[in-house]
């Protein structure tokens, strides 16, 4: 939950998962139409990997899936890296 709160503070609306280790987040502009490009660019720039929504079918495009399977400290660092990436790609 702290991870989704941090994402929301940086302007990326990410819902709090109720009973799962996965979070689906709608991509912010200018990435909304290309989840694969976002994920590729993100991992190349930051080392943070998320799953492109397009990999889950047509309805998944425009979203990414986070797997919250690391320790909270690791997830917080990942969100900080994502924040820097988003700020540099506005």
C-alpha positions as a printed Julia matrix, in Angstrom:
90×3 Matrix{Float64}:
  0.0    0.0     0.0
  2.78   2.52    0.65
  3.99   1.93   -2.91
  0.66   2.86   -4.48
  0.48   5.91   -2.22
  3.87   7.09   -3.45
  2.82   6.59   -7.08
 -0.32   8.63   -6.45
  1.78  11.44   -4.91
  3.83  11.71   -8.12
  0.65  12.14  -10.14
  0.13   8.6   -11.39
 -3.26   7.3   -10.32
 -2.64   3.76   -9.08
 -5.4    1.87   -7.25
 -4.7    0.09   -3.97
 -5.03  -3.68   -4.42
 -7.52  -5.25   -2.03
 -6.44  -8.88   -2.05
 -3.81  -9.48   -4.69
 -0.12  -9.0    -5.36
 -0.83  -7.32   -8.71
 -1.65  -3.69   -9.42
 -3.05  -2.54  -12.75
 -2.28   1.09  -13.48
 -3.5    3.21  -16.35
 -0.53   4.72  -18.16
 -0.08   8.47  -17.96
  0.3   10.59  -21.08
  2.23  10.46  -23.37
  2.44   6.68  -22.92
 -1.27   5.82  -22.82
 -1.38   4.24  -26.27
  1.74   2.06  -26.14
  2.29  -0.07  -23.07
  5.05  -2.12  -24.73
  7.07   0.98  -25.61
  6.61   2.32  -22.07
  7.79  -0.92  -20.47
 10.77  -1.24  -22.8
 11.81   2.38  -22.25
 11.32   2.08  -18.49
 13.45  -1.03  -18.06
 16.2    0.33  -20.31
 16.35   3.64  -18.43
 15.79   2.45  -14.85
 16.14  -1.31  -14.58
 12.54  -1.5   -13.31
 10.44  -4.09  -15.12
  6.64  -3.99  -15.3
  4.34  -5.99  -17.56
  2.75  -4.24  -20.55
 -1.02  -4.43  -20.54
 -1.0   -5.31  -24.24
  0.45  -8.69  -23.27
 -2.87  -9.51  -21.61
 -5.01  -8.78  -24.64
 -6.49  -5.83  -26.46
 -8.32  -4.49  -23.41
 -5.03  -4.33  -21.5
 -3.48  -1.74  -23.81
 -2.95   1.55  -22.05
 -2.19  -0.16  -18.73
  0.76  -1.81  -17.02
  0.78  -4.49  -14.37
  3.01  -4.25  -11.33
  3.8   -7.37   -9.32
  4.24  -6.38   -5.68
  6.43  -9.35   -4.8
  9.48  -7.59   -3.38
 10.21  -6.13    0.03
  8.6   -2.71    0.62
 11.99  -0.97    0.5
 12.71  -2.42   -2.96
  9.28  -1.38   -4.19
  9.77   2.16   -2.86
 13.08   2.45   -4.74
 11.38   1.18   -7.89
  8.66   3.84   -7.57
 11.33   6.51   -7.07
 13.04   5.38  -10.29
  9.71   5.36  -12.13
  9.04   8.87  -10.82
 12.34  10.12  -12.22
 11.62   8.43  -15.53
  8.16   9.99  -15.81
  9.48  13.44  -14.93
 12.16  13.22  -17.62
  9.65  12.03  -20.25
  6.83  14.55  -19.88
